[in-house]
Each structure stands twice: as C-alpha cells, then as structure tokens.
Amino acid sequence: MTAPDPSFQEVLSARFADRLSTSLSLREQHGRGESHHVVALPDAVVFARDTADVADIVRLCAAHGIPIIPFGAGTSLEGHLAAVRGGLSLDLSRMNDVLRVSAEDLDCTVQAGVTREQLNSHLRDQGLFFPIDPGANATIGGMASTRASGTNAVRYGTMRENVLSLTVVLPDGSIVKTGGRARKSAAGYDLTRLFIGAEGTLGIITEVTLRIHGIPETIAAALCSFRSIDDAVNTAIAVAQLGIPVARMELMDRDLIAAVNAFSHLSLPVADTLAFEFHGSPAGVRDQVEAVADLVRDNGGHDFEWASAPEERNRLWKARHNAFYAVIAQRPGSRGWSSDVCVPISELSGCIDYTRGLLETCSVPAAILGHVGDGNYHVVFAVDPSNAVEMAEVADINKHMVERAITVGGTCTGEHGVGTGKAAYLRAEHGDAIDLMARIKRTIDPLDIMNPGKILPRA
Amino acid sequence: MTAPDPSFQEVLSARFADRLSTSLSLREQHGRGESHHVVALPDAVVFARDTADVADIVRLCAAHGIPIIPFGAGTSLEGHLAAVRGGLSLDLSRMNDVLRVSAEDLDCTVQAGVTREQLNSHLRDQGLFFPIDPGANATIGGMASTRASGTNAVRYGTMRENVLSLTVVLPDGSIVKTGGRARKSAAGYDLTRLFIGAEGTLGIITEVTLRIHGIPETIAAALCSFRSIDDAVNTAIAVAQLGIPVARMELMDRDLIAAVNAFSHLSLPVADTLAFEFHGSPAGVRDQVEAVADLVRDNGGHDFEWASAPEERNRLWKARHNAFYAVIAQRPGSRGWSSDVCVPISELSGCIDYTRGLLETCSVPAAILGHVGDGNYHVVFAVDPSNAVEMAEVADINKHMVERAITVGGTCTGEHGVGTGKAAYLRAEHGDAIDLMARIKRTIDPLDIMNPGKILPRA
C-alpha cells in the first residue's frame, strides 16, 4: 500500500471515524509482536466492534487490493504481525464480549478479541474454566489462528481439539460459520480445522465457540529437581508413556530457574526441574501423584515440593509464564527470540541434548523450557536485534534445532506458528504438501490480501 | 463411464492383470454398503497393494476422466460406495500391513486397508490398543475418510483427534504426506483434518499414522436399566456435565434390548438401558463407578449389573455392536436404514423424545441407540427398499429427526458421514460454508473424478 487509493481512505474514514488511526505509535505497536522479528508498520490501524465491521473492512480492502493483518493482543512470537506489504492492521481487541456460556453443554461462544484470562474470570463463578494456556494473555481469536496450546495441552488438547466452530470473514467479505455445537460431526469438510492455524491468511476469525470444562474437584501441583536435564526429560517420557493423565508437565532447565528466581523473586533450587499439575477426583489425583513420585525417584529426582494452596500454585505458574520475560531481563535492553519445536517423545531426550550442545558456546543468555508431555520445547534467547553477528549466531542455532526436529519426524513449530520466522522450514517439513496448501490459499484468497507473506510467502 | 476408453482398459489390465475384475458379483459387492441405499455398480474393481498402485490407478483415471470410488471393508451406511457415475472401485483391503508400531511414542502407521480388529489384535501383546470403535470392523482408511468415532469417543475422541498424519494420493496421482509424528504442530494448514471426513472426494488415503493407547490398568463395565428413556438420557447428561471420564456410555432403548436379546441369545432386562465402561487406575475407576452409581440412583435406575471379567464385557459389547443386525433380524429379508445425528447434550433429551414420538406410528421395526456421552444417537429401521410407501415413511421420519437436530445447533451426522444419504441436509446445516467446501473440492479435484456425487453433488 505505497500509494493508497484516496477513495479507500475516504470511505474507511467515513465508516470508522475515530476508530481508524494512522498515528505512528499505534502503527508501531501493531507492526510488531513480542519477539525479535523485524518490525514492518501497517499504514493504518482500524478497530472493529463486530463481525459486520470486519466484513465491511475486508470488502473494502478486497476492492482496493489492500493487505489486512489481523491483530489481537500482539503476543505473536514469529512475526505474524509484520505488515510486510503495508496495509491495514485490523485490531479485534474491542470485540471482547463473551456472547454465551452453557454450563449444561460445557461450551461457550466469544468474540475473537476476548482474552483467555478474561474468559477464565468470566467462567470461574460457574465452576468452569477454559484450559488452553499458552502463557501469554492472548486473545481467543489469535490462539485459534496460531493453533495455540501451552501448559495444559498434555491433558486437554490444543485449540485444534477445543474449538467447536468459528465465524469467519472470508477474503471477499462474505461471512461463514464453520461447524455447530455438536461435540462431533461427520458432515462435510472440516473447515473449522482449516482456519485454526491459518494465521489469518485465509480469512479473519471473528467469533469462536469453545469447549469448556468443569474446574476439577482436586488440583495439586509439585516441583521436582533433577541432577541433569536427561533425568528430568526421562521422567517426563516415562510419565507420558505410562499414560498418567497429568494436567501439566513442564520442563525448566537450570538456567531458566536461575532467571525465574531473579525475575520473580523466588528461591527455587537451581536445577533442571519438572513442574507438574494434577487434576481429578481426590483418589484419582492421589493415584497420579504416587505414580509420578515413583518415576521421579527412579530417575534420581528429589525435592518433590508441593503447592496445593491455590495462591502457591498461581505463584508457581505465574513464574513459569514469565519465563520469557525472565530470560530477557538478564540482559537489559534485549528482545526475546523464542523458538519452539515438537518431536516424538522418544526423540525428546536426544533433541534436547543436541540443543544443549548448541547452546554451550552461545554468546547470549538462553534457556530451555517446554511442554515436555507433548514433546514440545522452546529455547528463549535474549538478543540485540541490531547486532548482526549475534543474530546470525542465534539463527544458526535455531536452524540446527529445527532441522533436527524435522529429521526425527517432528515439526518446526509445535505452537508458536509459522509467521515469517518458520516459513523457510515448511518445505523441508511438508514436502509437496506445501503446493497443496498454496493451491488452497490461492483459491480462497486469490488477491493475496489476507496477512500476506505469512506461512506461504508468494514468489 | 458408459463408454470406457479401450486404451484405459488395456493399460489397466496390463498393469493389474488378475487384480482387475469386472465380475458382476464383485461389482455388486463393491457398489453397496451395509444399508438401504440404492446400489450403483462400478464398471470394474481393482485391488491395490501399495501407495504406488493407487497413484498409478489415479493417474490413469485422471487421464481418462474415469471416476474412482475407494473401497475398504464395505461397511458404509450412507451410500458412499455407490458408483453413481460408474467408474472404478478401488479396493484397498489388500493394503493391510501394520507398517510400524512405537510403544514408546504411542503411535503406529498402518496401510489404509488394515481393519480396526486386525490392528487391535496386533497391538494387544504389547499392552496397547486403538480406541476408536464404530462397531463395524471397518478399515482404518475408511474410518479416517468418514471421520468415524463410536463407543469410546466420549473418552478418547474421534478419528479427528487420533490421526497424526496421512499419506494421500491426490486426484492428479501425486502423493503427499500430511503432518508428521509430533503430537501437535502449528506449522501450516491442517491438511490432515481436511482429508479426514472428506469421504474420498479429495484424494485417497493410503497410509495412516495413529495415536494409540496403553490398555488401562483397570476396566469395568456395567448395565443399568431405567423406567423410561428420559431417565436414562438424563443420567447420561448428568455424567457428561460432571465431566466423569467414562470410556463408554451407550444408550439402548427397550426395543433394541428386545432385539438384541433375540439376536444374541441374551436375557437382559427389557428396559431403556445405559451401558457404561470405565477405564483407569483401580482407585480412579472406583471413583468413577461411585459417582455414576449415585447419578443412576438419582434418576431411578436399577440393576447396576457388573461385567468385570473380560469375557462378560466382550459379550456385552459384541451384543451392542450387533444392534444393527439385531434390528434387521426382526424382519427377515429386510435391509437396515441407520441414520445418526448429534446434538448439544442439553438438547439430547428433547431430541430423543421427539424422535420417539415420530417412531410411535412407524410401520417398520425401529430402535434408538446412541453414544449419548457425545450427544450422538442413531435410529435403525428394518426396511424393504422395494416398498416405496414405507421408504417414503422412513425418509420422512429421518428428515424430521435431522431437521430437528440442525435446528438445535447439532449436525445431520455425528459419525456415519454424508455420502449420498445426508447431502440434501448440508446447506441447512452449513449455509454458505457449503460454497467454500465446493471451491476446495473444485480446486483439488477439478475433473470431479474422486468419489463423485458424494458430500457435494455437482449440478
């Protein structure tokens, strides 16, 4: 959008008035996520209030060939928000109504801009919760668009399993509803799953119907220290292989624990650590805890520390969620580079060992953490994006980690998404299936106006 | 394929020799499923042994514009196998190798023609099982293609949740692999879920990588009789709403119990009945059983009969799986018409009441059964397809049941698929999203040779 059509701006201004802005600070906020990626500013930011607003904006952009980049909470880690070809940032954060909650059916419908914390505050009084927890207080629309998961996925699944249906504005401005409220359906192509993880490149998600869950009768959490990361990972593998239904099983390496202690004013033992959470009936939780404690002991773990009071648990998970900021805080002025891969669990130990080896000579602060029950782990680096030498160094480590994950049958991203950051790895991972993805993209978005340059950059 | 190109037949014969047949009996067997739908014979049947065979067949059919109807075990209930435009039935049943099992990663890869019973026999010695159980001994490829689920879905999910990746031959004969072996991925469009439930209309699934599970430490089953179907359904709703993680929760109405007693030589109390199965640790199962028993009592249920020995359990579930045949057996010479819908659980009681009302005046044997933990229920009718009056009567009941399900936010099919039987209801259920499905179909299969006339009949 180097030379925006004047009629486009006029119509947009007339329709959205003070909900349209070209202020530099707002454009800067909307052109970046939370990570190290190059910022590319949109030409303007527009705030939608409902699906009809979004449809109007998309129709107008389609008529003028203007790119649209949907924006939720701005917590992207892989460059999803960069306006690489200019265009309009479509901010959905004011679409934040919880439209409907059914305690009977354990489902709810929300506008895309509702955040996960807002939703859980809304549900708590009814004894309900929404389990998908990527750490960041992302919007539900953003989480659907990146197929988010996080700490509870080992028990409750990811956005893929917990979305029942979507309202989507297609690239021509038409509105479709994918799916209904039945728990399962065999009626036609799975459009819901097509838009989940499409990162706004096929349409804009405006409403989401979600499965929700009753707050478990009993919740317990525990922290276990190990002599080595191998021992911690092997414990996690054993828990997964025995099918013990833990709700959370998180790895934090000793470097991360040190960073978290400093950032969150804690005094956790500085060691490679697993954090568990157990959900269920009292007897069910007792069974799980005993089974896990045995495996921890078998692998030389100790300090099976309990956090059964809600405040203690919240403090623990808050510290875990702040891991990204804790690593960055070790180097004032730095930005975070968080890369994630996911591998078959039998390959997890080898991949993490390999990654630790890569990090040994790394010149910037870095730490490993992960949702190891799913075989998913992250490395967070604290980088100076203006330093080309260290950016190249980290890019090289990232490349080796990702290539190793793909080689063992894993994926270049378990939950952060592709954005611009992982696009280079898609063909290695998917082979010719990429061409099929590209055909679908061209069919649905022939003008390439929906978050262009993400997932499948066009030649 | 009224006038097949001679060069097509010559090339196919030369390549497949005695694996190609035009025998009438084979074509008849391949042109029908297990239900009442009109039989439409393919012109020939070809047996594939591997993905390369399938690719060769598809390339040849594409070059000559010949329709291809994939065939697994022939257990379709909605007319998926009818060669409505002639063409080739591509039989995958000889592609029955279990290619790989990983007990460590709890996954396996099978050729599409492996049946679920064959897979479970293969896994049993390693203490593993594959939970998706639609009743029929369908092939894994067929189950993926119809997004099958069945009795265990309430606990373990459907094919949608249990397939990690697919090998698919596209309509141009090219071969793609969707997904890898990671438990989750955010890397690109979810092609795996696009082919699951596509009923062979977008490509042919030749290999499937599945999640598998450890056989639970404790398994218990119970049968509970109720004074009315309402009491049974309300119990099921309460179990679902409390999130008690039952592995199976099946409704059988009193008419079905009578039919099953006669067919399977049992003497179950003739009453509206729920059958449960519980999986878990000993204490976990005890908790579940106590919680369910309370709810059964609250709803006036009795005869909480136990089947804890494996033989007893197997007899119970075998009888349940034979329900379709039990209903047909009430009327010698009849065929089964089995329709399924799935609704939000809060609507289940109302929908089943409504359906019971429709059945009161029905002139043919009929029974209600269902995977009520998911809100999914079936009606099985024993029909004489040559009797136009009764076929119209049953079609009308089916229509009312399906329309009611759609009206309350449910789906026209929870697990049987669309085929030809439910195609008329898709627009009522999905609205304009049907047009998006049709665009995807045209892009991927521009010649409309992949199981034409199913899901989305072209004008």
mmCIF file of C-alpha atoms in Angstrom, chain A residues 136-360:
data_model
loop_
_atom_site.group_PDB
_atom_site.id
_atom_site.type_symbol
_atom_site.label_atom_id
_atom_site.label_comp_id
_atom_site.label_asym_id
_atom_site.label_seq_id
_atom_site.Cartn_x
_atom_site.Cartn_y
_atom_site.Cartn_z
ATOM 1 C CA ALA A 136 0.672 -15.039 27.269
ATOM 2 C CA ASN A 137 -2.726 -13.438 27.800
ATOM 3 C CA ALA A 138 -3.538 -13.869 24.125
ATOM 4 C CA THR A 139 -6.944 -13.397 22.536
ATOM 5 C CA ILE A 140 -9.030 -16.450 21.744
ATOM 6 C CA GLY A 141 -9.057 -15.438 18.071
ATOM 7 C CA GLY A 142 -5.289 -15.196 17.992
ATOM 8 C CA MET A 143 -4.962 -18.512 19.791
ATOM 9 C CA ALA A 144 -7.240 -20.178 17.252
ATOM 10 C CA SER A 145 -5.345 -18.587 14.379
ATOM 11 C CA THR A 146 -1.989 -19.939 15.545
ATOM 12 C CA ARG A 147 -3.333 -23.292 16.785
ATOM 13 C CA ALA A 148 -2.066 -22.404 20.254
ATOM 14 C CA SER A 149 -1.679 -24.882 23.059
ATOM 15 C CA GLY A 150 0.599 -24.441 26.097
ATOM 16 C CA THR A 151 0.899 -25.948 29.516
ATOM 17 C CA ASN A 152 -2.413 -27.818 29.789
ATOM 18 C CA ALA A 153 -2.373 -29.370 26.313
ATOM 19 C CA VAL A 154 -0.977 -32.694 27.515
ATOM 20 C CA ARG A 155 -4.317 -33.302 29.259
ATOM 21 C CA TYR A 156 -6.860 -31.106 27.471
ATOM 22 C CA GLY A 157 -5.508 -30.875 23.914
ATOM 23 C CA THR A 158 -4.826 -27.757 21.876
ATOM 24 C CA MET A 159 -7.045 -25.196 20.165
ATOM 25 C CA ARG A 160 -7.496 -27.830 17.462
ATOM 26 C CA GLU A 161 -9.389 -30.069 19.874
ATOM 27 C CA ASN A 162 -11.194 -27.353 21.861
ATOM 28 C CA VAL A 163 -12.807 -25.219 19.173
ATOM 29 C CA LEU A 164 -16.262 -26.373 18.111
ATOM 30 C CA SER A 165 -16.969 -23.752 15.478
ATOM 31 C CA LEU A 166 -15.880 -20.412 14.088
ATOM 32 C CA THR A 167 -17.397 -17.393 12.451
ATOM 33 C CA VAL A 168 -15.008 -16.301 9.727
ATOM 34 C CA VAL A 169 -14.965 -13.357 7.346
ATOM 35 C CA LEU A 170 -13.601 -14.630 4.027
ATOM 36 C CA PRO A 171 -11.292 -12.571 1.800
ATOM 37 C CA ASP A 172 -14.250 -11.384 -0.294
ATOM 38 C CA GLY A 173 -16.039 -10.066 2.793
ATOM 39 C CA SER A 174 -18.597 -12.851 2.990
ATOM 40 C CA ILE A 175 -19.305 -14.386 6.388
ATOM 41 C CA VAL A 176 -19.343 -18.135 7.036
ATOM 42 C CA LYS A 177 -19.959 -20.215 10.089
ATOM 43 C CA THR A 178 -17.968 -23.427 10.273
ATOM 44 C CA GLY A 179 -19.454 -26.215 12.350
ATOM 45 C CA GLY A 180 -22.127 -26.150 15.009
ATOM 46 C CA ARG A 181 -22.403 -27.003 18.683
ATOM 47 C CA ALA A 182 -22.383 -30.804 18.429
ATOM 48 C CA ARG A 183 -19.351 -32.435 20.035
ATOM 49 C CA LYS A 184 -18.591 -34.243 16.825
ATOM 50 C CA SER A 185 -19.803 -34.224 13.262
ATOM 51 C CA ALA A 186 -19.111 -36.152 10.067
ATOM 52 C CA ALA A 187 -20.960 -33.634 7.896
ATOM 53 C CA GLY A 188 -18.599 -32.330 5.242
ATOM 54 C CA TYR A 189 -15.110 -30.880 5.087
ATOM 55 C CA ASP A 190 -13.566 -29.745 8.349
ATOM 56 C CA LEU A 191 -13.470 -26.009 7.656
ATOM 57 C CA THR A 192 -13.060 -25.282 11.364
ATOM 58 C CA ARG A 193 -9.693 -27.025 11.422
ATOM 59 C CA LEU A 194 -8.721 -25.331 8.130
ATOM 60 C CA PHE A 195 -8.942 -21.877 9.710
ATOM 61 C CA ILE A 196 -7.364 -22.959 13.001
ATOM 62 C CA GLY A 197 -3.660 -22.416 12.461
ATOM 63 C CA ALA A 198 -4.113 -20.486 9.205
ATOM 64 C CA GLU A 199 -2.749 -17.345 10.920
ATOM 65 C CA GLY A 200 -5.241 -15.042 9.248
ATOM 66 C CA THR A 201 -4.064 -15.974 5.755
ATOM 67 C CA LEU A 202 -7.412 -17.486 4.686
ATOM 68 C CA GLY A 203 -9.874 -15.235 6.487
ATOM 69 C CA ILE A 204 -10.460 -13.453 9.759
ATOM 70 C CA ILE A 205 -11.898 -15.310 12.722
ATOM 71 C CA THR A 206 -14.466 -13.073 14.446
ATOM 72 C CA GLU A 207 -16.271 -15.460 16.819
ATOM 73 C CA VAL A 208 -15.265 -18.733 18.392
ATOM 74 C CA THR A 209 -17.329 -21.476 20.053
ATOM 75 C CA LEU A 210 -15.193 -23.324 22.569
ATOM 76 C CA ARG A 211 -15.396 -26.420 24.700
ATOM 77 C CA ILE A 212 -15.012 -25.551 28.360
ATOM 78 C CA HIS A 213 -14.518 -27.752 31.395
ATOM 79 C CA GLY A 214 -15.594 -28.016 34.984
ATOM 80 C CA ILE A 215 -12.928 -26.882 37.454
ATOM 81 C CA PRO A 216 -11.537 -30.165 38.792
ATOM 82 C CA GLU A 217 -12.559 -31.241 42.261
ATOM 83 C CA THR A 218 -8.912 -31.605 43.288
ATOM 84 C CA ILE A 219 -5.879 -29.764 41.933
ATOM 85 C CA ALA A 220 -2.356 -30.317 43.157
ATOM 86 C CA ALA A 221 0.991 -29.125 41.862
ATOM 87 C CA ALA A 222 4.561 -30.208 42.542
ATOM 88 C CA LEU A 223 8.086 -29.168 41.626
ATOM 89 C CA CYS A 224 10.855 -31.764 41.263
ATOM 90 C CA SER A 225 14.580 -31.077 40.858
ATOM 91 C CA PHE A 226 16.896 -33.421 38.981
ATOM 92 C CA ARG A 227 20.653 -33.887 38.763
ATOM 93 C CA SER A 228 20.578 -33.476 34.995
ATOM 94 C CA ILE A 229 18.241 -32.447 32.238
ATOM 95 C CA ASP A 230 18.400 -36.026 30.966
ATOM 96 C CA ASP A 231 16.955 -37.314 34.214
ATOM 97 C CA ALA A 232 14.158 -34.737 34.063
ATOM 98 C CA VAL A 233 13.329 -35.498 30.442
ATOM 99 C CA ASN A 234 13.433 -39.257 31.012
ATOM 100 C CA THR A 235 10.976 -38.843 33.872
ATOM 101 C CA ALA A 236 8.645 -36.876 31.607
ATOM 102 C CA ILE A 237 8.916 -39.529 28.890
ATOM 103 C CA ALA A 238 8.065 -42.278 31.390
ATOM 104 C CA VAL A 239 5.012 -40.349 32.642
ATOM 105 C CA ALA A 240 3.809 -39.858 29.056
ATOM 106 C CA GLN A 241 4.418 -43.458 28.081
ATOM 107 C CA LEU A 242 2.528 -44.779 31.088
ATOM 108 C CA GLY A 243 -0.382 -42.555 30.133
ATOM 109 C CA ILE A 244 -0.597 -40.940 33.569
ATOM 110 C CA PRO A 245 -3.150 -38.186 32.915
ATOM 111 C CA VAL A 246 -1.171 -35.242 34.334
ATOM 112 C CA ALA A 247 -2.666 -31.856 33.523
ATOM 113 C CA ARG A 248 0.678 -30.099 33.211
ATOM 114 C CA MET A 249 4.241 -31.365 32.918
ATOM 115 C CA GLU A 250 6.693 -28.564 32.308
ATOM 116 C CA LEU A 251 10.462 -28.657 31.938
ATOM 117 C CA MET A 252 12.569 -25.709 33.072
ATOM 118 C CA ASP A 253 16.328 -26.064 32.746
ATOM 119 C CA ARG A 254 18.619 -24.770 35.471
ATOM 120 C CA ASP A 255 19.445 -21.591 33.534
ATOM 121 C CA LEU A 256 15.775 -20.801 33.352
ATOM 122 C CA ILE A 257 15.233 -21.456 37.049
ATOM 123 C CA ALA A 258 18.033 -19.000 37.845
ATOM 124 C CA ALA A 259 16.443 -16.401 35.571
ATOM 125 C CA VAL A 260 12.982 -17.002 37.036
ATOM 126 C CA ASN A 261 14.290 -16.736 40.622
ATOM 127 C CA ALA A 262 15.798 -13.357 39.824
ATOM 128 C CA PHE A 263 12.808 -12.057 37.888
ATOM 129 C CA SER A 264 10.012 -13.338 40.117
ATOM 130 C CA HIS A 265 11.817 -13.074 43.483
ATOM 131 C CA LEU A 266 11.680 -16.776 44.176
ATOM 132 C CA SER A 267 14.229 -19.132 45.669
ATOM 133 C CA LEU A 268 13.631 -22.326 43.769
ATOM 134 C CA PRO A 269 16.540 -24.785 43.865
ATOM 135 C CA VAL A 270 18.658 -24.005 40.782
ATOM 136 C CA ALA A 271 18.445 -27.330 38.985
ATOM 137 C CA ASP A 272 16.830 -28.899 35.954
ATOM 138 C CA THR A 273 13.231 -29.061 37.080
ATOM 139 C CA LEU A 274 9.872 -30.565 36.215
ATOM 140 C CA ALA A 275 6.695 -28.816 37.335
ATOM 141 C CA PHE A 276 3.546 -30.945 37.482
ATOM 142 C CA GLU A 277 -0.106 -30.229 37.940
ATOM 143 C CA PHE A 278 -2.659 -32.935 38.694
ATOM 144 C CA HIS A 279 -6.415 -32.643 38.136
ATOM 145 C CA GLY A 280 -9.131 -35.073 39.151
ATOM 146 C CA SER A 281 -11.057 -36.655 41.973
ATOM 147 C CA PRO A 282 -9.219 -36.871 45.301
ATOM 148 C CA ALA A 283 -8.426 -40.560 44.789
ATOM 149 C CA GLY A 284 -7.567 -40.052 41.135
ATOM 150 C CA VAL A 285 -5.093 -37.295 41.975
ATOM 151 C CA ARG A 286 -3.599 -39.424 44.762
ATOM 152 C CA ASP A 287 -3.023 -42.248 42.256
ATOM 153 C CA GLN A 288 -1.407 -39.911 39.761
ATOM 154 C CA VAL A 289 0.838 -38.330 42.380
ATOM 155 C CA GLU A 290 2.020 -41.693 43.689
ATOM 156 C CA ALA A 291 2.747 -42.976 40.195
ATOM 157 C CA VAL A 292 4.661 -39.827 39.264
ATOM 158 C CA ALA A 293 6.563 -39.731 42.566
ATOM 159 C CA ASP A 294 7.788 -43.281 41.897
ATOM 160 C CA LEU A 295 9.074 -42.281 38.463
ATOM 161 C CA VAL A 296 10.728 -39.147 39.871
ATOM 162 C CA ARG A 297 12.552 -41.261 42.461
ATOM 163 C CA ASP A 298 13.530 -43.853 39.823
ATOM 164 C CA ASN A 299 15.211 -41.058 37.886
ATOM 165 C CA GLY A 300 17.065 -39.619 40.886
ATOM 166 C CA GLY A 301 14.754 -36.635 41.329
ATOM 167 C CA HIS A 302 14.230 -35.005 44.678
ATOM 168 C CA ASP A 303 12.540 -32.095 46.385
ATOM 169 C CA PHE A 304 9.062 -33.203 45.399
ATOM 170 C CA GLU A 305 7.729 -29.877 46.616
ATOM 171 C CA TRP A 306 4.036 -29.322 46.993
ATOM 172 C CA ALA A 307 1.922 -26.384 46.096
ATOM 173 C CA SER A 308 -1.615 -27.358 46.951
ATOM 174 C CA ALA A 309 -2.892 -23.960 48.063
ATOM 175 C CA PRO A 310 -4.253 -22.015 45.083
ATOM 176 C CA GLU A 311 -2.023 -18.997 45.837
ATOM 177 C CA GLU A 312 1.130 -21.115 45.833
ATOM 178 C CA ARG A 313 0.087 -22.761 42.582
ATOM 179 C CA ASN A 314 -0.698 -19.456 40.966
ATOM 180 C CA ARG A 315 2.687 -18.090 42.019
ATOM 181 C CA LEU A 316 4.384 -21.124 40.515
ATOM 182 C CA TRP A 317 2.583 -20.915 37.166
ATOM 183 C CA LYS A 318 2.910 -17.181 37.001
ATOM 184 C CA ALA A 319 6.670 -17.571 37.374
ATOM 185 C CA ARG A 320 6.615 -20.197 34.620
ATOM 186 C CA HIS A 321 4.571 -17.941 32.369
ATOM 187 C CA ASN A 322 7.030 -15.111 32.916
ATOM 188 C CA ALA A 323 9.931 -17.287 31.771
ATOM 189 C CA PHE A 324 10.200 -15.362 28.501
ATOM 190 C CA TYR A 325 10.498 -12.042 30.319
ATOM 191 C CA ALA A 326 12.822 -13.570 32.926
ATOM 192 C CA VAL A 327 15.322 -14.532 30.232
ATOM 193 C CA ILE A 328 15.153 -11.113 28.582
ATOM 194 C CA ALA A 329 15.563 -9.400 31.960
ATOM 195 C CA GLN A 330 19.005 -10.983 32.260
ATOM 196 C CA ARG A 331 20.149 -8.608 29.545
ATOM 197 C CA PRO A 332 18.592 -5.164 29.843
ATOM 198 C CA GLY A 333 17.512 -3.715 26.510
ATOM 199 C CA SER A 334 17.400 -7.073 24.765
ATOM 200 C CA ARG A 335 14.461 -8.635 22.922
ATOM 201 C CA GLY A 336 13.330 -12.209 23.208
ATOM 202 C CA TRP A 337 13.798 -14.759 20.445
ATOM 203 C CA SER A 338 11.669 -17.735 21.343
ATOM 204 C CA SER A 339 11.755 -20.735 19.036
ATOM 205 C CA ASP A 340 9.716 -23.858 19.546
ATOM 206 C CA VAL A 341 9.794 -27.344 18.067
ATOM 207 C CA CYS A 342 7.850 -30.507 18.838
ATOM 208 C CA VAL A 343 9.150 -34.060 18.388
ATOM 209 C CA PRO A 344 8.001 -37.625 19.044
ATOM 210 C CA ILE A 345 8.553 -38.191 22.749
ATOM 211 C CA SER A 346 11.132 -40.941 22.166
ATOM 212 C CA GLU A 347 13.276 -38.336 20.394
ATOM 213 C CA LEU A 348 12.882 -35.677 23.049
ATOM 214 C CA SER A 349 15.912 -36.569 25.112
ATOM 215 C CA GLY A 350 18.209 -36.702 22.081
ATOM 216 C CA CYS A 351 16.882 -33.434 20.687
ATOM 217 C CA ILE A 352 17.217 -31.595 23.976
ATOM 218 C CA ASP A 353 20.759 -32.954 24.464
ATOM 219 C CA TYR A 354 21.627 -31.781 20.980
ATOM 220 C CA THR A 355 20.125 -28.360 21.673
ATOM 221 C CA ARG A 356 22.029 -28.058 24.971
ATOM 222 C CA GLY A 357 25.194 -28.778 22.990
ATOM 223 C CA LEU A 358 24.352 -25.976 20.549
ATOM 224 C CA LEU A 359 23.769 -23.582 23.442
ATOM 225 C CA GLU A 360 27.073 -24.314 25.187
#
